[in-house]
C-alpha positions as MATLAB code, in Angstrom:
seq = 'MLTRRRAAGAVAALTALALLGACSAGSSAGGEDEARTDVVVGLTGEPTNLDFTTTSGSAIPQLLMNNVYEGLVTIDQEGEVQAQLAESWEVDGDRTRYTFTLHEGVTFSDGSPFTADDVVASIDRVKEDWTLSLKSKMDVVAKAEAISDTRVAVTLERPSNAWLFDMGTSVGAMFPDDLSVDLATEAVGTGPYTVEEVATGEHVRLAARDDYWGEAPAIADVTVRYFADANAQANAVRAGDVDMAYNLQAPDLLAGLEQNEELQVIDGTSTGEVLLALNNDEPPFDDLRVRRAIMYAIDRQAVLDTAWAGHGQLIGSMVPPTDPYYQDLTGAYPHDPAKARELLAEAGAEDLSITFDVPTRPYAEAVAQVVVSQLQDVGIEATIVPAEFPAVWLDKVFTKHDYQMSVILHTEARDLLTIFGDPDYYIGYDNPRLTQVAQEADRGSPDEYVAGMQEVARMIVDDAASNPLFLFPNTVVADARLTGIAANATTESMDLTGLRWSDG';
ca = [
     110.164  114.195  116.329;
     112.563  111.178  117.139;
     115.841  111.494  116.174;
     118.539  109.067  115.840;
     121.698  109.547  118.484;
     125.399  110.400  117.143;
     127.480  107.653  117.591;
     129.712  108.002  120.340;
     132.280  106.388  119.508;
     134.150  103.628  116.472;
     132.179  100.300  115.616;
     133.926   97.273  116.797;
     136.358   95.050  114.533;
     134.354   93.419  111.782;
     134.394   89.511  112.772;
     135.514   87.896  109.832;
     133.622   85.672  107.216;
     135.487   82.875  107.239;
     134.355   82.297  110.986;
     130.813   81.323  109.587;
     132.777   77.884  108.347;
     134.446   77.276  111.451;
     131.848   77.648  114.066;
     127.828   77.514  113.931;
     125.729   80.582  113.475;
     124.669   79.973  117.614;
     128.492   79.748  118.760;
     130.046   82.938  120.202;
     132.419   84.845  117.446;
     134.812   86.192  120.210;
     134.826   83.749  123.289;
     132.476   82.849  126.213;
     132.810   86.566  127.483;
     132.679   88.600  124.627;
     129.261   89.776  123.212;
     128.941   89.056  119.468;
     129.135   91.440  116.885;
     128.228   89.029  114.262;
     124.491   88.090  112.827;
     123.258   85.176  109.844;
     119.772   86.191  108.785;
     118.277   83.497  106.540;
     115.764   84.919  103.687;
     113.823   83.790  100.772;
     113.421   85.459   97.484;
     117.498   86.561   96.606;
     117.060   90.248   95.068;
     118.274   90.214   91.192;
     120.582   93.113   91.794;
     121.373   96.201   93.980;
     118.825   98.603   92.150;
     115.644   98.921   93.198;
     115.062  102.438   91.195;
     114.680  100.521   87.952;
     114.071   96.768   89.363;
     110.801   95.532   90.871;
     110.142   93.792   93.643;
     110.221   94.043   97.438;
     113.946   92.155   97.636;
     115.864   94.679   97.391;
     114.661   97.962   99.174;
     113.973   94.930  102.316;
     117.708   94.166  102.056;
     118.584   97.917  101.845;
     116.479  100.463  102.809;
     117.731  101.738  106.705;
     120.399   99.605  106.563;
     122.603  100.850  103.831;
     119.846  103.353  102.495;
     117.982  106.153  104.332;
     115.474  108.883  103.817;
     114.812  112.458  105.301;
     112.202  110.412  107.256;
     111.455  106.674  108.446;
     108.544  104.696  109.187;
     108.331  103.243  112.495;
     107.326   99.811  113.853;
     103.732  101.621  114.396;
     103.380  102.825  110.886;
     104.112  106.315  112.202;
     106.535  109.041  110.328;
     109.687  109.745  112.460;
     112.252  111.814  111.204;
     115.795  109.877  109.947;
     117.871  112.452  108.011;
     115.875  115.398  108.463;
     116.119  116.596  112.046;
     112.996  118.521  111.772;
     110.406  119.970  109.486;
     108.264  122.583  108.986;
     104.819  122.815  106.724;
     103.563  125.973  105.643;
      99.788  127.163  105.887;
      98.424  125.755  103.041;
     100.277  122.174  103.219;
     102.486  122.478  100.166;
     105.821  123.834  101.184;
     107.994  121.880  103.256;
     111.156  122.915  104.513;
     113.289  120.320  105.623;
     116.690  121.128  108.326;
     119.107  118.478  107.724;
     121.250  116.626  110.433;
     124.829  117.721  110.546;
     127.969  115.523  109.959;
     125.879  113.289  107.374;
     128.123  111.539  105.000;
     127.692  108.659  101.997;
     129.575  105.682  102.336;
     131.878  106.725   99.585;
     132.974  109.418  102.267;
     130.969  112.464  100.262;
     128.709  114.630  102.529;
     125.199  114.694  102.620;
     123.704  117.933  101.983;
     120.286  119.490  100.630;
     121.613  118.981   96.816;
     121.430  115.520   97.496;
     117.825  115.779   98.600;
     116.987  117.970   95.604;
     119.202  115.647   92.754;
     117.386  112.547   94.378;
     113.523  113.520   94.608;
     114.495  114.533   91.053;
     115.806  111.818   89.746;
     112.485  109.621   91.065;
     110.416  111.936   88.843;
     113.232  111.557   85.708;
     115.187  108.087   85.976;
     113.307  105.713   87.527;
     111.424  103.479   85.626;
     108.967  101.979   88.303;
     105.651  102.614   88.697;
     106.205  103.483   92.474;
     107.959  107.019   90.750;
     103.996  107.970   90.613;
     104.616  108.781   94.327;
     106.497  111.643   93.790;
     104.333  113.126   90.993;
     102.285  115.561   93.670;
     105.979  117.526   93.874;
     106.491  120.483   92.072;
     110.108  121.263   92.883;
     112.715  120.906   95.258;
     115.386  123.001   96.096;
     118.096  124.052   98.532;
     117.921  126.314  100.455;
     121.119  126.082  102.588;
     123.437  122.798  102.880;
     121.390  121.819  105.655;
     118.119  123.402  104.290;
     116.033  122.321  101.779;
     112.540  123.112  100.236;
     109.736  121.017   98.949;
     107.111  122.270   97.046;
     103.725  120.381   95.981;
     101.227  120.723   93.549;
      98.744  121.102   95.680;
      98.117  119.549   99.524;
      98.945  115.834  100.183;
      98.092  113.517  103.074;
     100.411  110.895  101.686;
     103.203  112.540  100.699;
     105.212  112.529  103.573;
     104.549  109.162  104.745;
     106.028  107.821  101.300;
     109.186  109.673  101.733;
     109.543  107.017  104.462;
     109.517  104.085  101.744;
     111.891  103.380   99.258;
     111.267  106.599   96.802;
     112.600  108.435   99.572;
     115.943  107.105   99.313;
     118.969  109.509   99.481;
     121.424  109.312   96.921;
     124.591  111.343   96.318;
     123.758  113.968   93.579;
     127.175  113.503   91.556;
     126.072  109.620   91.447;
     128.612  108.184   88.781;
     128.464  104.002   90.015;
     125.694  101.820   88.890;
     123.432  101.031   91.472;
     123.114   97.452   90.321;
     126.311   96.368   91.459;
     127.020   99.363   94.443;
     124.989  100.501   96.351;
     125.853  104.551   98.264;
     123.774  105.443  101.058;
     123.900  107.033  104.376;
     123.351  104.265  106.481;
     124.988  102.311  109.031;
     125.904   99.584  106.609;
     127.621   99.337  103.501;
     126.949   96.082  100.779;
     130.474   94.152  101.211;
     129.895   91.241   99.317;
     127.243   89.808   96.960;
     127.675   86.015   96.101;
     124.965   85.553   93.928;
     123.014   82.501   94.750;
     124.228   82.121   98.203;
     124.563   85.512  100.373;
     124.967   89.141  100.728;
     127.057   90.668  103.428;
     127.123   93.729  104.766;
     129.246   95.437  107.277;
     128.898   98.412  109.674;
     130.474  101.681  108.755;
     133.074  103.159  111.471;
     132.112  106.738  110.252;
     128.222  106.411  110.300;
     126.965  109.622  111.338;
     124.465  108.238  113.939;
     124.161  105.646  116.714;
     126.490  102.702  115.649;
     124.875   99.614  115.093;
     125.785   96.879  117.493;
     125.869   94.014  115.317;
     129.074   95.218  113.040;
     128.875   91.981  110.729;
     125.656   91.263  109.022;
     125.328   87.639  106.751;
     121.843   87.403  104.877;
     121.882   83.898  103.407;
     119.153   83.467  100.478;
     117.866   79.893  100.478;
     115.669   78.183   97.478;
     112.727   77.401   99.865;
     111.543   78.208  103.053;
     111.550   74.361  104.517;
     115.645   74.933  104.024;
     115.242   78.153  105.682;
     113.550   76.826  108.575;
     115.950   73.943  108.668;
     118.894   76.358  108.800;
     117.129   78.374  111.762;
     116.384   75.134  113.763;
     119.862   73.742  113.250;
     121.725   77.354  114.191;
     122.896   77.671  110.589;
     121.203   80.975  110.519;
     120.425   83.508  113.612;
     117.253   84.782  112.642;
     114.869   83.800  109.785;
     112.943   86.606  108.294;
     109.312   86.498  107.244;
     109.529   82.836  107.172;
     106.681   80.879  104.790;
     106.813   78.054  106.082;
     103.407   77.586  108.529;
     103.239   73.950  108.764;
     106.561   73.713  110.682;
     105.892   76.795  113.110;
     104.362   74.847  115.928;
     107.447   72.575  116.222;
     109.229   75.176  116.224;
     107.591   77.059  118.827;
     108.751   74.249  121.248;
     112.127   74.822  120.512;
     113.238   76.589  124.144;
     116.118   78.147  122.193;
     114.264   80.107  119.813;
     111.680   82.780  119.777;
     108.759   83.079  117.405;
     106.897   86.420  116.500;
     104.398   86.719  114.409;
     104.644   90.613  113.339;
     102.069   92.308  111.597;
     102.539   93.325  107.433;
     101.343   95.700  104.714;
     101.626   92.685  102.230;
      98.109   91.425  100.951;
      98.583   88.105   98.811;
      96.487   89.408   95.486;
      94.627   86.866   93.080;
      95.479   88.975   90.211;
      92.870   89.391   87.107;
      94.040   91.138   84.233;
      91.523   93.472   83.224;
      92.507   94.263   79.764;
      92.139   90.707   78.489;
      89.469   88.147   78.150;
      87.667   86.457   79.961;
      88.042   89.112   82.622;
      87.913   92.540   80.819;
      84.277   91.071   81.593;
      82.675   92.409   84.998;
      80.401   89.640   85.463;
      83.322   86.833   85.209;
      85.246   88.956   87.802;
      82.588   88.877   90.041;
      82.176   85.083   89.438;
      85.730   84.819   90.732;
      85.219   87.069   94.109;
      82.275   84.459   95.011;
      83.629   81.193   93.749;
      86.617   81.927   96.492;
      86.149   80.973  100.058;
      89.110   83.061  100.961;
      88.934   81.751  104.850;
      89.265   78.572  103.747;
      92.039   79.244  101.186;
      93.735   81.203  104.138;
      93.218   78.092  106.665;
      94.450   75.462  103.972;
      97.478   77.196  102.352;
      98.464   79.168  105.370;
      97.466   77.161  108.624;
      95.027   80.306  109.482;
      98.242   82.621  109.920;
      97.230   85.824  108.531;
      94.333   87.774  108.457;
      91.192   88.513  106.149;
      90.772   92.104  105.131;
      88.742   92.173  101.915;
      90.495   94.950  100.155;
      94.280   96.139   99.190;
      94.149   97.859  102.485;
      95.787   96.888  105.779;
      94.449   97.722  109.281;
      97.631   99.889  109.753;
      96.599  102.502  106.927;
      94.123  105.504  108.252;
      91.586  104.373  105.900;
      91.029  100.580  106.272;
      87.341   99.502  106.394;
      86.391   95.993  106.894;
      84.844   95.071  102.970;
      85.554   91.015  104.021;
      81.804   90.346  103.633;
      81.500   92.166   99.805;
      81.622   88.529   98.418;
      80.698   85.758  100.557;
      81.563   82.616   99.416;
      78.636   82.004   96.680;
      79.486   79.142   94.336;
      75.609   79.214   93.080;
      75.908   83.109   92.480;
      79.687   82.168   90.989;
      77.558   79.915   88.382;
      74.819   82.168   87.526;
      77.252   85.294   86.829;
      79.168   82.908   84.396;
      76.068   81.862   82.901;
      75.251   85.502   82.035;
      78.616   85.868   80.983;
      78.194   82.960   78.323;
      81.527   81.663   80.033;
      80.024   78.402   81.560;
      83.181   75.858   80.296;
      85.413   78.736   81.047;
      89.029   77.723   80.901;
      92.013   80.136   82.080;
      95.563   79.857   82.500;
      97.000   80.481   86.087;
     100.892   81.711   86.091;
     101.931   80.940   89.437;
     105.364   82.256   90.718;
     107.732   79.795   92.589;
     106.880   80.689   96.288;
     106.042   79.014   98.813;
     102.377   81.093   99.516;
     101.805   81.522   95.663;
     101.526   77.459   94.921;
     100.149   76.733   98.567;
      97.529   79.490   97.750;
      97.391   78.587   93.659;
      96.247   74.170   94.887;
      93.485   75.857   96.809;
      92.192   78.389   94.312;
      92.328   75.917   91.501;
      89.867   73.660   93.677;
      87.655   76.089   94.427;
      87.145   77.164   90.549;
      86.750   73.860   89.613;
      83.919   73.546   92.102;
      82.113   76.576   89.600;
      82.819   75.429   86.495;
      85.870   76.885   85.640;
      89.644   74.809   84.399;
      92.118   76.769   85.879;
      95.334   75.527   84.178;
      98.760   76.132   86.765;
     101.618   77.789   84.755;
     104.929   77.619   87.157;
     106.990   81.005   86.273;
     110.032   81.204   88.036;
     110.400   83.926   90.612;
     111.630   87.054   90.076;
     112.810   86.701   86.696;
     110.084   84.995   84.802;
     107.275   86.000   86.915;
     108.355   89.654   86.759;
     109.459   89.731   82.935;
     106.294   87.916   81.556;
     103.481   89.091   84.089;
     104.930   92.257   85.493;
     105.950   93.545   82.268;
     104.524   92.493   79.330;
     100.954   91.390   81.133;
     101.236   88.405   79.233;
      98.625   86.797   81.400;
      95.124   85.856   82.407;
      95.683   85.138   86.188;
      97.749   85.037   88.825;
      98.856   85.220   92.080;
     101.116   87.798   94.273;
     102.092   89.330   97.630;
     102.322   92.959   97.185;
     104.439   94.365  100.194;
     104.569   98.058   99.382;
     103.194  100.112  101.962;
      99.997  101.809  101.006;
     100.177  100.659   97.437;
      96.528  101.192   96.625;
      96.452  103.460   94.242;
      99.884  101.979   92.833;
      98.107   99.152   91.693;
      94.691  100.263   90.569;
      95.502  103.928   89.907;
      97.423  103.396   86.663;
      95.535  101.480   83.884;
      99.301  100.618   82.446;
      99.830   98.683   85.535;
      99.923   95.184   85.194;
      96.188   94.492   86.553;
      94.803   97.137   83.551;
      91.952   98.505   85.842;
      90.822  101.279   84.390;
      88.612  103.920   86.430;
      89.037  107.622   85.701;
      86.569  108.170   88.560;
      88.682  106.640   90.975;
      91.706  108.730   90.162;
      89.337  111.947   90.806;
      88.422  111.142   94.019;
      92.056  109.940   95.342;
      93.459  113.219   94.565;
      90.045  114.906   95.976;
      90.619  112.858   98.839;
      94.652  113.240   99.074;
      94.663  117.432   99.301;
      91.402  117.431  101.573;
      91.718  117.228  105.369;
      92.556  114.193  107.199;
      89.039  113.545  107.418;
      88.243  113.880  104.058;
      91.516  111.905  103.122;
      90.194  108.420  105.580;
      87.054  109.108  103.884;
      87.647  109.568   99.984;
      90.218  107.015  100.001;
      87.480  104.596  101.793;
      85.609  105.368   99.101;
      88.183  104.614   96.447;
      88.727  101.104   98.125;
      85.246  100.172   98.001;
      85.003  101.482   93.913;
      87.437   98.823   93.727;
      85.699   95.999   95.663;
      82.499   97.100   93.725;
      84.347   96.355   90.280;
      85.898   93.362   91.413;
      89.419   94.216   89.994;
      91.158   91.608   91.603;
      90.602   89.523   94.802;
      93.114   90.552   97.656;
      93.140   86.597   99.746;
      94.530   87.757  102.888;
      97.227   89.816  104.388;
     100.177   87.993  105.175;
     101.771   87.966  108.226;
     105.731   88.911  108.941;
     106.719   85.349  111.097;
     110.330   85.619  112.102;
     112.140   82.833  113.744;
     115.249   83.900  115.820;
     117.854   82.434  118.334;
     116.160   83.719  121.541;
     119.120   85.479  122.533;
     118.397   87.982  119.738;
     117.227   91.222  120.604;
     115.954   93.983  118.848;
     113.570   92.625  116.176;
     111.727   94.681  113.828;
     109.119   92.142  113.294;
     106.128   94.733  111.778;
     107.085   95.353  108.148;
     105.494   98.198  108.201;
     107.131   99.179  104.786;
     109.801   96.889  102.575;
     112.309   97.235  104.721;
     113.664   94.951  107.135;
     115.722   96.823  109.283;
     118.215   95.124  111.460;
     119.731   98.502  112.496;
     118.492   97.572  116.007;
     120.049   93.614  116.472;
     122.083   93.154  119.710;
     122.911   90.087  121.615;
     121.267   89.498  124.696;
     123.896   88.946  127.591;
     122.070   86.068  128.928;
];
């Protein structure tokens, strides 16, 4: 197992935030001969608070996981499970009991020691206090118990192929057992950074801890600036006002940025699927024929090419190629407007009018225009209703399920069952057979897990539960001198811990 190295010494002094106003992000904060220890990162999609246990959306774990919060394990850039706070672990013969040995000398940012009691409390908190649907990933846990300060045992109700991987995502984040802070405004983790400042509508500042248990990050001061749109984000990196534009959503600008010798452009992989979401609970999408008509009406390649300049990948289901149970289902619903019209006529929905709630995100707005045009070609009138993201969209669509059709980027890793395995989720898809097959797969051998989950994916596609348009790329544009960029978004996390400035 891989482990983080112990810190060899104290982190360099923090760079004063005031320097941001005195020099561009591309200049040296410490003079020509000193390596920079500050980085400015540009993002769109600002988090509404710091609490990912009760607040939906990827913006919070994107900022905090691996940087401020850590888990027993983490997911590396290849999508593999690696040790983090756990030094090692053992699994018993029937695969229901995991015994973790923890690193010694680990502390939270509030100075309290990290022990097995914190692990037990964190797992229990997911089951008892979390309000998000992601909490279901911990349903398989029967109990967690501290054996000693540095050893903890987790007993599962049944064998699970998925659970250890899930522990590398946000549900596996470790919190102090005596948690007395408001997580919406204060983050207390074991990671190498603390949240030093939140300027709503502008930026969040992270500062390196001088008492971090692992290898000290080379970057001591990170300012994450939030932009209203992707064009502003791209302009900022072009001008040197930010050092790295992460998850840049302006594909039409990439060709020009690639010609800039002072910048590097990286197309990383992602677990994010752009989903044309259909409310299975409400007319007209409670009718399988109408849902299938939508599938045949949409030319997904044209959506990808027109809306996102071909950046991304068609996958045909909500399973990216980095998952072990991926299969190519792109041919399930070939573009066939005549077939779509035939199904609509069969359902008595020839002159169908629907509302299309579209979050105010660049990809969603671009995709919506193409989708509306293609639906018009089969006689469906889709009226776009803009929904400010995240607040309005999360409240109206995600929480209240007050919509007919929407489009959203689902970034959580291995979220197939989160989205389609719960009839109370905003999609409203209800298939008891799916739950049975998924549970049998999860408790089976690795080969049975793959076969079973592939069957689950085919069920969802056969039922046209919603339309996975394409797999989203994770595009990063950065100063050419910046190294250690974790470009692959294998979970929600934007891992900043490996960043450093090259000497050249």
